[in-house]
Coordinates of N, CA and C in Angstrom, one line a residue:
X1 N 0.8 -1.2 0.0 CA 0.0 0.0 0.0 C 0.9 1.2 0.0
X2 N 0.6 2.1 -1.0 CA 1.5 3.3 -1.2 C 1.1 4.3 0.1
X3 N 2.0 4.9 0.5 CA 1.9 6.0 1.5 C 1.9 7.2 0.5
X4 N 1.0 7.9 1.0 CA 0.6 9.1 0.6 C 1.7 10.3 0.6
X5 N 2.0 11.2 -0.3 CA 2.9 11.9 0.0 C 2.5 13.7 0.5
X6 N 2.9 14.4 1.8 CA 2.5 15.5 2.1 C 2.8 16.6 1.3
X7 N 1.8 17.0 1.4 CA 2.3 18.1 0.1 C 3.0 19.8 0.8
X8 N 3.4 20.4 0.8 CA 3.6 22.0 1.6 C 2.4 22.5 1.7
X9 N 2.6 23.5 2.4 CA 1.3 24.0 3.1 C 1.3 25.1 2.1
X10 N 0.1 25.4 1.4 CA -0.6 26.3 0.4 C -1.5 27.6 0.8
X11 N -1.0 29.1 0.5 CA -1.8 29.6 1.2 C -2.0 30.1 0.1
X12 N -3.5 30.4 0.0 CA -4.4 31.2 -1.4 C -4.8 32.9 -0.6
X13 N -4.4 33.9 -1.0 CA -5.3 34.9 -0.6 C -5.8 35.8 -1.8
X14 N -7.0 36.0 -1.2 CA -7.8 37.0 -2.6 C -8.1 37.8 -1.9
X15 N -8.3 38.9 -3.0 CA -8.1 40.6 -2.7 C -9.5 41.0 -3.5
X16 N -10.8 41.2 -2.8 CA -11.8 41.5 -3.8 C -12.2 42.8 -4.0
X17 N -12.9 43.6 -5.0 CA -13.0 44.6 -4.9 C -14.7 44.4 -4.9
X18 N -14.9 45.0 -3.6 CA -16.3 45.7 -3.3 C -17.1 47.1 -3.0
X19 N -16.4 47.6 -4.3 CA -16.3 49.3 -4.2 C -17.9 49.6 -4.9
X20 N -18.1 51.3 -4.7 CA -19.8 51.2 -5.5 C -19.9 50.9 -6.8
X21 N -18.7 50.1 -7.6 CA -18.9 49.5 -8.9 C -19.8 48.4 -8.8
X22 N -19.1 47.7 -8.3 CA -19.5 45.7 -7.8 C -20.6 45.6 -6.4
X23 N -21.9 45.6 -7.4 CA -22.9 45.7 -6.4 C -23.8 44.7 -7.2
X24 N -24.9 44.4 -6.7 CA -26.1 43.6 -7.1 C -25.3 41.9 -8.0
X25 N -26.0 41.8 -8.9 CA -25.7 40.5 -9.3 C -23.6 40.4 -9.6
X26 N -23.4 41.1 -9.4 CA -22.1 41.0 -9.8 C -21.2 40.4 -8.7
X27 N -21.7 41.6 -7.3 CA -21.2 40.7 -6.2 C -21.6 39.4 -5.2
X28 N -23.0 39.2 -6.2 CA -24.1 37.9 -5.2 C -23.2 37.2 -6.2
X29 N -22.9 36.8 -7.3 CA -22.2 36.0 -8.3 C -20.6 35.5 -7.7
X30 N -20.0 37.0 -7.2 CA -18.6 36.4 -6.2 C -18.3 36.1 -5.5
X31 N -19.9 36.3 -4.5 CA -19.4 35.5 -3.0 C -20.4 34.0 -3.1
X32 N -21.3 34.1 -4.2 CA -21.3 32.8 -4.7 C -20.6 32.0 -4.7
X33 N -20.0 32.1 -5.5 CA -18.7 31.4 -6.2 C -17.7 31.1 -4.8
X34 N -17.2 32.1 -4.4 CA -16.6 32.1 -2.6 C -16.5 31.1 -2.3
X35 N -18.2 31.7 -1.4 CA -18.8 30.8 -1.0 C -18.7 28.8 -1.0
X36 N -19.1 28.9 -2.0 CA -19.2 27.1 -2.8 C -17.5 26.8 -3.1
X37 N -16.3 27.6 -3.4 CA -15.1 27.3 -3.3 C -14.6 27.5 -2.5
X38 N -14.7 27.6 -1.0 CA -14.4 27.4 0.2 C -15.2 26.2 0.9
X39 N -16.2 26.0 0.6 CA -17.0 24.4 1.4 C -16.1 23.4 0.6
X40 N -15.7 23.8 -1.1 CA -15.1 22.5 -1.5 C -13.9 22.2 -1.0
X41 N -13.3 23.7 -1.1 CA -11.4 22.9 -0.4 C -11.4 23.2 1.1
X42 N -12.7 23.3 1.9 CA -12.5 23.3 3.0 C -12.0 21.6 3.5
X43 N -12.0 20.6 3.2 CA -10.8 19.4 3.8 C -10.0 18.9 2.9
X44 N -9.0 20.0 2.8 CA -7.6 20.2 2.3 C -7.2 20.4 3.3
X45 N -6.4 19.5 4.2 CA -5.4 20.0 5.0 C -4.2 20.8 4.9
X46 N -3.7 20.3 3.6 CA -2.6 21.0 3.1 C -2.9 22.7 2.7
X47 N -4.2 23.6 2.5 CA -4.3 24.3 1.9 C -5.2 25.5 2.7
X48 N -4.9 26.8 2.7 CA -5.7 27.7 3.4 C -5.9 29.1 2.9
X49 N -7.3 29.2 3.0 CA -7.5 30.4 2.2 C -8.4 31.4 3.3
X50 N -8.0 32.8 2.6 CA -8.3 33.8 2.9 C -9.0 35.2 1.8
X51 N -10.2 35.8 2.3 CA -10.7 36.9 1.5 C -10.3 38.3 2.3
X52 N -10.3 39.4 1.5 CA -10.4 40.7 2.2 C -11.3 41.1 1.3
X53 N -12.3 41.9 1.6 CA -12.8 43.5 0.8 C -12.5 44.4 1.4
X54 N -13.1 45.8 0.6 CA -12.5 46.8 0.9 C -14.1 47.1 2.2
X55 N -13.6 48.0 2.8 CA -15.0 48.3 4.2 C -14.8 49.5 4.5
X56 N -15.1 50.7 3.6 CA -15.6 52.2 4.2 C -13.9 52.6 3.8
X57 N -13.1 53.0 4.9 CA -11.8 53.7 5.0 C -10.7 52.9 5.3
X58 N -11.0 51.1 5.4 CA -10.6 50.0 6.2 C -10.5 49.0 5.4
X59 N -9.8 48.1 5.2 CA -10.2 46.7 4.3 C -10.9 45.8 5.7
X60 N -11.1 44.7 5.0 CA -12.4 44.0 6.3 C -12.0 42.4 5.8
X61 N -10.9 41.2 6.9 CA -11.1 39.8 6.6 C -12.8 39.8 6.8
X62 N -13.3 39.3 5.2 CA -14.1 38.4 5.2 C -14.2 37.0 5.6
X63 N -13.2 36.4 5.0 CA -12.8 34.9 5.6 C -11.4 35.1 6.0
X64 N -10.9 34.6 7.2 CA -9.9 34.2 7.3 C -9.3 32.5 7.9
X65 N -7.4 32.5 7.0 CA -6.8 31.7 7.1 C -7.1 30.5 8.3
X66 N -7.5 31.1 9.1 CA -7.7 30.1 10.7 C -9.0 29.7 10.9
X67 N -10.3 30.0 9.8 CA -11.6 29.9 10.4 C -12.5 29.6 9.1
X68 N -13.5 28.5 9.0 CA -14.0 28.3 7.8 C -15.3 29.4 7.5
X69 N -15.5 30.1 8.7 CA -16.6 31.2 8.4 C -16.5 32.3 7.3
X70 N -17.7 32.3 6.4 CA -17.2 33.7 5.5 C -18.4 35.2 6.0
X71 N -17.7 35.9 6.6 CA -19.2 37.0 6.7 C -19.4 37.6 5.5
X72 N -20.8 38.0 5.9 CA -21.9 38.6 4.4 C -20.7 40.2 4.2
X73 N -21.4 40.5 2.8 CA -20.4 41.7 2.3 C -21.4 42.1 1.6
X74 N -21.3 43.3 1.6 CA -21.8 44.4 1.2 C -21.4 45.3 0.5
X75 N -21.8 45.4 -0.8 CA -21.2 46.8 -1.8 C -21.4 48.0 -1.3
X76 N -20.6 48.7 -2.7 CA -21.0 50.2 -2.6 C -19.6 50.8 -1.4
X77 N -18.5 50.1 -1.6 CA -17.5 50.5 -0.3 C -16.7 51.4 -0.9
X78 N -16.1 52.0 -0.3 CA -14.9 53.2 -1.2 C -14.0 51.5 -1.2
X79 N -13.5 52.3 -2.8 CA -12.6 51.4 -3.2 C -11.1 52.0 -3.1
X80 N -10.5 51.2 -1.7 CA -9.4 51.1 -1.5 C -8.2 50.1 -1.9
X81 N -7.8 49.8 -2.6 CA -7.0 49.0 -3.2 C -6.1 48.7 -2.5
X82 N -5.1 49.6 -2.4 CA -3.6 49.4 -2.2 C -4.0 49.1 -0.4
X83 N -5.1 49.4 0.3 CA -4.9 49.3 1.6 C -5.0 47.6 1.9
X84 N -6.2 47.5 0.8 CA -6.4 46.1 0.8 C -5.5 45.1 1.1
X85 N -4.7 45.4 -0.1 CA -3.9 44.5 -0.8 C -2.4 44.5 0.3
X86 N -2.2 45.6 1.2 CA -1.2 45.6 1.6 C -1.4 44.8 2.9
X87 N -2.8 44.7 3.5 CA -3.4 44.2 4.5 C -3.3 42.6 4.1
X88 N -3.8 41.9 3.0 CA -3.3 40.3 2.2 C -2.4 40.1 2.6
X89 N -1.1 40.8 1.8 CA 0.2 40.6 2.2 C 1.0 40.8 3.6
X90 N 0.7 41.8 4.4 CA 1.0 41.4 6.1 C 0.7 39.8 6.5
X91 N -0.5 39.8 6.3 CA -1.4 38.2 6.8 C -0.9 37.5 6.1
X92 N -0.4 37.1 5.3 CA 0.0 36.1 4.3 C 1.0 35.7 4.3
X93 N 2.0 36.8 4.4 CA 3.6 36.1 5.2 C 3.5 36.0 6.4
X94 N 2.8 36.6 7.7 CA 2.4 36.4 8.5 C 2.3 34.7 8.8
X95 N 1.1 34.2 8.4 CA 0.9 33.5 7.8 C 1.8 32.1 7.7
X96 N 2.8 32.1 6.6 CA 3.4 31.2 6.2 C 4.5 31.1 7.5
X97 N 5.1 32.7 8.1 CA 5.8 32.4 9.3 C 5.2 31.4 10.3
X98 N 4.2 31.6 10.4 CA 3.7 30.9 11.8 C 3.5 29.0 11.2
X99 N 3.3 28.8 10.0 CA 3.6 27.8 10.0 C 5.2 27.0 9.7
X100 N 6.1 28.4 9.6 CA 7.5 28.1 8.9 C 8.3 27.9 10.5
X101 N 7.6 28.4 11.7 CA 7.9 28.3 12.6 C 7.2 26.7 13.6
X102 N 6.0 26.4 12.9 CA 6.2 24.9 13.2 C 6.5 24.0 12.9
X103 N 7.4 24.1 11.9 CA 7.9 23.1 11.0 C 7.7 22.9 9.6
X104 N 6.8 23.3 9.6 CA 6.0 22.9 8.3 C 6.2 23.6 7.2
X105 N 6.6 22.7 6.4 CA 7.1 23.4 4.5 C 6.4 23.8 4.1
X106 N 6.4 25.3 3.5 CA 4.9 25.8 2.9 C 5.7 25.6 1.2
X107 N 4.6 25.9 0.1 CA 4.5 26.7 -1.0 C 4.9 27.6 -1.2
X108 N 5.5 28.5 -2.5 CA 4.9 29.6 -2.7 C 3.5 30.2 -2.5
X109 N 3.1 30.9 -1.9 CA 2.0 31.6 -1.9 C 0.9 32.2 -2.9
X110 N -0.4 32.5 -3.1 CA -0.9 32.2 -4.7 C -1.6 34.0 -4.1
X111 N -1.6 34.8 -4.7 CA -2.3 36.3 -4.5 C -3.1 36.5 -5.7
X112 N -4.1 36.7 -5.3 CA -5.2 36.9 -6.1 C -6.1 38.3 -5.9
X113 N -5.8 39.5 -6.9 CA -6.3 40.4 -6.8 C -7.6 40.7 -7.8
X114 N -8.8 40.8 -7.2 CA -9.7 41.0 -8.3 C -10.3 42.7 -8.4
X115 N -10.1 43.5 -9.6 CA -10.3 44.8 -9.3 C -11.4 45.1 -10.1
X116 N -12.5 45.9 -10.2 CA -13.7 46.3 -10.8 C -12.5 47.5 -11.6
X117 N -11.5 48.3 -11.2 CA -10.6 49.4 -12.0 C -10.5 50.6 -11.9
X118 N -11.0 50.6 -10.2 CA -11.4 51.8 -9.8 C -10.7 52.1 -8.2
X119 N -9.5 52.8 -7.7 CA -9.4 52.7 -6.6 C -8.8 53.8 -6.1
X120 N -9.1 54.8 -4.8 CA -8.7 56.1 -4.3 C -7.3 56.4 -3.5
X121 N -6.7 55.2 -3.4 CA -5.4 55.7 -2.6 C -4.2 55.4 -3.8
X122 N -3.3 55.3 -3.2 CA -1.5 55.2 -4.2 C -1.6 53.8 -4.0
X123 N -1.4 53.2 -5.3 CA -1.1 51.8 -5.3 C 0.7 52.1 -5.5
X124 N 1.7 52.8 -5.6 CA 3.2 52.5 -6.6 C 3.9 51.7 -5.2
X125 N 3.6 51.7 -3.4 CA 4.6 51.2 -2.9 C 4.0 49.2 -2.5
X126 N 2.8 49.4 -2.4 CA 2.2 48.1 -2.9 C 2.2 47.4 -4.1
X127 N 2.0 47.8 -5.5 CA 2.8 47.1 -5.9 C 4.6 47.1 -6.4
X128 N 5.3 47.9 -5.8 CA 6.9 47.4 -5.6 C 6.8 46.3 -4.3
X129 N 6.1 46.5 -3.6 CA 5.9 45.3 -2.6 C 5.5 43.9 -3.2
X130 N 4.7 43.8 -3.8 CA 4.1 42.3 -4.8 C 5.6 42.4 -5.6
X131 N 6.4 43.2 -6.6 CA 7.3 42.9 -7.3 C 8.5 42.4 -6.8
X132 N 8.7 43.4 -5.5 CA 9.9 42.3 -4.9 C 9.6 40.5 -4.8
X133 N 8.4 40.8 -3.9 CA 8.1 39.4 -3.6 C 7.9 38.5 -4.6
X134 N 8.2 38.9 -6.2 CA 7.5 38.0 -7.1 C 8.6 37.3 -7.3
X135 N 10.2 38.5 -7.5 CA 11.4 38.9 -8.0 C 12.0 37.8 -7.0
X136 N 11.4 37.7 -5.7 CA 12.5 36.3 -4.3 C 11.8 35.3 -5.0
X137 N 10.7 35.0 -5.6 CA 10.4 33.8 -5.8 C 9.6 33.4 -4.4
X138 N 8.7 34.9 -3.6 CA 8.1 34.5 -2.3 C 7.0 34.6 -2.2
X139 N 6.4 34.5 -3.6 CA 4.5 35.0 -3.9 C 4.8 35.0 -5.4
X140 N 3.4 34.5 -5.9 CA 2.7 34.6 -6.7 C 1.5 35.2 -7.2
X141 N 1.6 36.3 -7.9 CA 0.2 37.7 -8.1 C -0.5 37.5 -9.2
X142 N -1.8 37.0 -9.3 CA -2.8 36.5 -9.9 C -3.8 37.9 -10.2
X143 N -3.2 39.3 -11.3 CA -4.2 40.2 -11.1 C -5.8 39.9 -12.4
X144 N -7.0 40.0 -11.5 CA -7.7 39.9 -12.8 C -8.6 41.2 -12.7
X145 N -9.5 41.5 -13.4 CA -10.5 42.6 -13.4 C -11.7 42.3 -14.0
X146 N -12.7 43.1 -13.3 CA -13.9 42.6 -13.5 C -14.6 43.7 -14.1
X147 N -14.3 44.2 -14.9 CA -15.1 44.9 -16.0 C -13.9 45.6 -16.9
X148 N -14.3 45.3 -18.0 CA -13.7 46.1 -19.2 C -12.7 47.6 -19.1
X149 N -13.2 48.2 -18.5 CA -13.1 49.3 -18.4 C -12.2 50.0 -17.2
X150 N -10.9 50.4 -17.0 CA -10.6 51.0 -15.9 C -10.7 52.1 -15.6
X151 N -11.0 53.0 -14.7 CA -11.7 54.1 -15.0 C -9.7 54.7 -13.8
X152 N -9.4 53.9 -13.2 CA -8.4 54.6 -12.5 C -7.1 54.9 -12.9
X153 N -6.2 55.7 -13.0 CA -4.9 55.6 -13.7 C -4.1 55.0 -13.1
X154 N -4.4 54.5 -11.7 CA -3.8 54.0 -10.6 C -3.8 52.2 -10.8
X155 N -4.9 51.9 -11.5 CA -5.4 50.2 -12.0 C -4.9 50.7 -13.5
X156 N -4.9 51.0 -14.4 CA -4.2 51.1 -15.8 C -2.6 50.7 -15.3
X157 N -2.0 51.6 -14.5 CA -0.8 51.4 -14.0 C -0.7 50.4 -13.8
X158 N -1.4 49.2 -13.1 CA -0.8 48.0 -12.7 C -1.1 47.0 -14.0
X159 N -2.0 47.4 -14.6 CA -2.4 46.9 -15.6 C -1.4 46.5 -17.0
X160 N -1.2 48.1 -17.2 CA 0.3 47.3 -17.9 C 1.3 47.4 -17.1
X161 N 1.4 46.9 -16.1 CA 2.8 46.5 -15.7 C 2.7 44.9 -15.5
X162 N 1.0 44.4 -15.0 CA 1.0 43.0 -14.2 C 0.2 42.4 -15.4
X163 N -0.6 43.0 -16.6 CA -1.1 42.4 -17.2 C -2.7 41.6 -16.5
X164 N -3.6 42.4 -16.2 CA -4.7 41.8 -15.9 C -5.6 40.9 -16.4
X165 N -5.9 40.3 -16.1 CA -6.8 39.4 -16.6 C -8.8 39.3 -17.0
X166 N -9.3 40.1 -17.7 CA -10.4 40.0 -17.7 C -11.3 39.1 -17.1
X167 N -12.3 39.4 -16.5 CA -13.5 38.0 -16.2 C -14.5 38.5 -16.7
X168 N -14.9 37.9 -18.1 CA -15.8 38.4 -18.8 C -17.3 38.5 -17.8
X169 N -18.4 39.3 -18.8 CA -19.6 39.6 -17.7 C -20.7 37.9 -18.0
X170 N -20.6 37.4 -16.9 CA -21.4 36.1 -16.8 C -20.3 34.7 -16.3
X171 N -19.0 35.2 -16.7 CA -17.8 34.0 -16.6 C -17.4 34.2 -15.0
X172 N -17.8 34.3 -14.1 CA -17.4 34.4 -12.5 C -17.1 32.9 -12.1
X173 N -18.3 31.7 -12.6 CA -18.0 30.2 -12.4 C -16.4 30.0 -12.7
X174 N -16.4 30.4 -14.2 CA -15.3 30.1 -15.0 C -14.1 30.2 -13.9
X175 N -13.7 31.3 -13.4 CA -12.6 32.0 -12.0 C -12.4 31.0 -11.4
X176 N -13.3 30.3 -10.9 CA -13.8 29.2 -9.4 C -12.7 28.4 -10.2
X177 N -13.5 28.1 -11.7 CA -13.0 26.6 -11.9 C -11.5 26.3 -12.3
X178 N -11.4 27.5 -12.7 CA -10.0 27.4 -12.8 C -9.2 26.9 -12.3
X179 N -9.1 28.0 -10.9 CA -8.3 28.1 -9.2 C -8.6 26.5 -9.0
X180 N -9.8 25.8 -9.1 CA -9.8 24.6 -8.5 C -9.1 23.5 -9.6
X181 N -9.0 23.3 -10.7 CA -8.5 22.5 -11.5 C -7.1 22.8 -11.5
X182 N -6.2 24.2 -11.2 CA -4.8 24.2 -10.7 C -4.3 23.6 -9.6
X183 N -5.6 24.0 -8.2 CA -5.5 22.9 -7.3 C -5.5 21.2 -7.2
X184 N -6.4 21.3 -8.3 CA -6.4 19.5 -8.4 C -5.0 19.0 -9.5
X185 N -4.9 19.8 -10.3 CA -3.2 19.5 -10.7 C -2.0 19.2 -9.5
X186 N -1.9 20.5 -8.6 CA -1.4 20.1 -7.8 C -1.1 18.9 -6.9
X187 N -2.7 18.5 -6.5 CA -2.6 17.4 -5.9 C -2.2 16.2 -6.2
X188 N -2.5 16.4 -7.5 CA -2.2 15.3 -8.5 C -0.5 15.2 -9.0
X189 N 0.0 16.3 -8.8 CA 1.5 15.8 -9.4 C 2.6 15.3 -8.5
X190 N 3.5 14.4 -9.3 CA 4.5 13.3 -8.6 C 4.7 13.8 -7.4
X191 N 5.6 13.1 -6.5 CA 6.7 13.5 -5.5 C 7.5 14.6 -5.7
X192 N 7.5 15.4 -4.9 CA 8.6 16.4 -5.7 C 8.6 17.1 -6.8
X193 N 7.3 16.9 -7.6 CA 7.1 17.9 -8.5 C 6.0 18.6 -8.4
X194 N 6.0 20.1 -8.8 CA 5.0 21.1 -9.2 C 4.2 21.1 -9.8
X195 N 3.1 21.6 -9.7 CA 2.2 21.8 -11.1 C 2.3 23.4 -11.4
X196 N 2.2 23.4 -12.6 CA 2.8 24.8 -13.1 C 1.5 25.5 -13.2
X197 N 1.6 27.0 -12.8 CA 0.3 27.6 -12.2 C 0.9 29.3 -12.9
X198 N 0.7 29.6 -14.1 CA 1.2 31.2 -15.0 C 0.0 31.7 -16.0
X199 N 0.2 32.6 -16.1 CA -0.7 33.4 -16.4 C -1.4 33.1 -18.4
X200 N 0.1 32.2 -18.9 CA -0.5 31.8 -19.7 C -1.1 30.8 -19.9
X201 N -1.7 29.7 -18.9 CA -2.5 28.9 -18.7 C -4.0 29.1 -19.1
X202 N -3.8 30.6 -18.8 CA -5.3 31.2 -19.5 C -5.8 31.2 -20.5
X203 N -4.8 30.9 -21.6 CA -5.4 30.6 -22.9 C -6.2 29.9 -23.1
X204 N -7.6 29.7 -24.1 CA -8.6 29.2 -24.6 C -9.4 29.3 -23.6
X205 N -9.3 30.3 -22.1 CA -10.6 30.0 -21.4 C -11.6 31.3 -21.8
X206 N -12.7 31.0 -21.0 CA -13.3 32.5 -21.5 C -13.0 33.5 -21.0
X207 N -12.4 33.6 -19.9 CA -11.9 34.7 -19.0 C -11.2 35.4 -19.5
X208 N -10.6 35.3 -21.0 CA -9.5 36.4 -22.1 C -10.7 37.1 -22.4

């Protein structure tokens, strides 16, 4: 009988945007989706995920790393980005410390920013923050956007720098399925090997 092999410990964090863009079916569709992709990889031992939105002047854990609860969310928030995003990243190396301090091998870490293209503070020292960390090979930044349109110079900025990823209007499932079929690669590959998780993987889905 084969013994099972442990895999590193996986931390997923998503960064949503719940600004007064992403309201009504747009945001019942994301925490849909959430929702139903957190009951599925909730018995993943190996794997732990975490949401932020943005909340008034504050970003706000929706779900966090240590707890399978997700609280309700509510649009219409000032869309703060960089506060968001800088709040992910504290928790997320945080995070991988506290397990790097029990012993336990983690992953690279997987960052997932979803932005509607609209946001009021300075994103330039947040993302040199994601770039260092891309540049150690100590995170992985997954940016996509959820509407066509950026209305911020601040999201165009990151935009051509990180290359965003559309999620067309109706394809929100599509997101889920993705994230979970990179996960099931993962699980799936040899001893000691990776499953390869880049941004050109996106080809032929509908999310271009």
């Amino acid at each position: 009988m084969e013994e099972s092999v442990k895999k590193p410990k996986l931390l997923l964090s998503f960064v949503m945007d719940n600004g007064v863009s992403v309201s009504g079916e747009k945001l019942g569709a994301l925490m849909t989706g959430f929702r139903a992709f957190f009951a599925e990889t909730a018995g993943d031992g190996d794997l732990e995920t975490e949401l932020i939105c943005y909340d008034t002047f504050a970003p706000r854990v929706v779900k966090s790393f240590a707890s399978p609860e997700v609280l309700p969310v509510k649009g219409g928030r000032f869309p703060l980005f960089a506060r968001a995003t800088d709040l992910a990243l504290d928790r997320l190396f945080a995070r991988e410390a506290e397990w790097k301090g029990k012993g336990e091998e983690t992953a690279r870490p997987w960052l997932f920013l979803l932005s509607d293209g609209m946001t009021l503070d300075e994103t330039e020292a947040v993302v040199a923050r994601m770039d260092a960390a891309e540049r150690e090979g100590r995170l992985m930044v997954l940016p996509f956007r959820l509407s066509p349109k950026l209305r911020s110079e601040r999201i165009q900025s990151l935009d051509r720098t990180k290359h965003m990823i559309e999620i067309l209007e109706g394809h929100i499932p599509d997101f889920f399925g993705f994230v979970t079929a990179k996960l099931r690669a993962r699980d799936e590959a040899p001893a000691g090997g990776t499953a390869r998780f880049a941004k050109n993987d996106f080809e032929g889905w509908a999310l271009l």
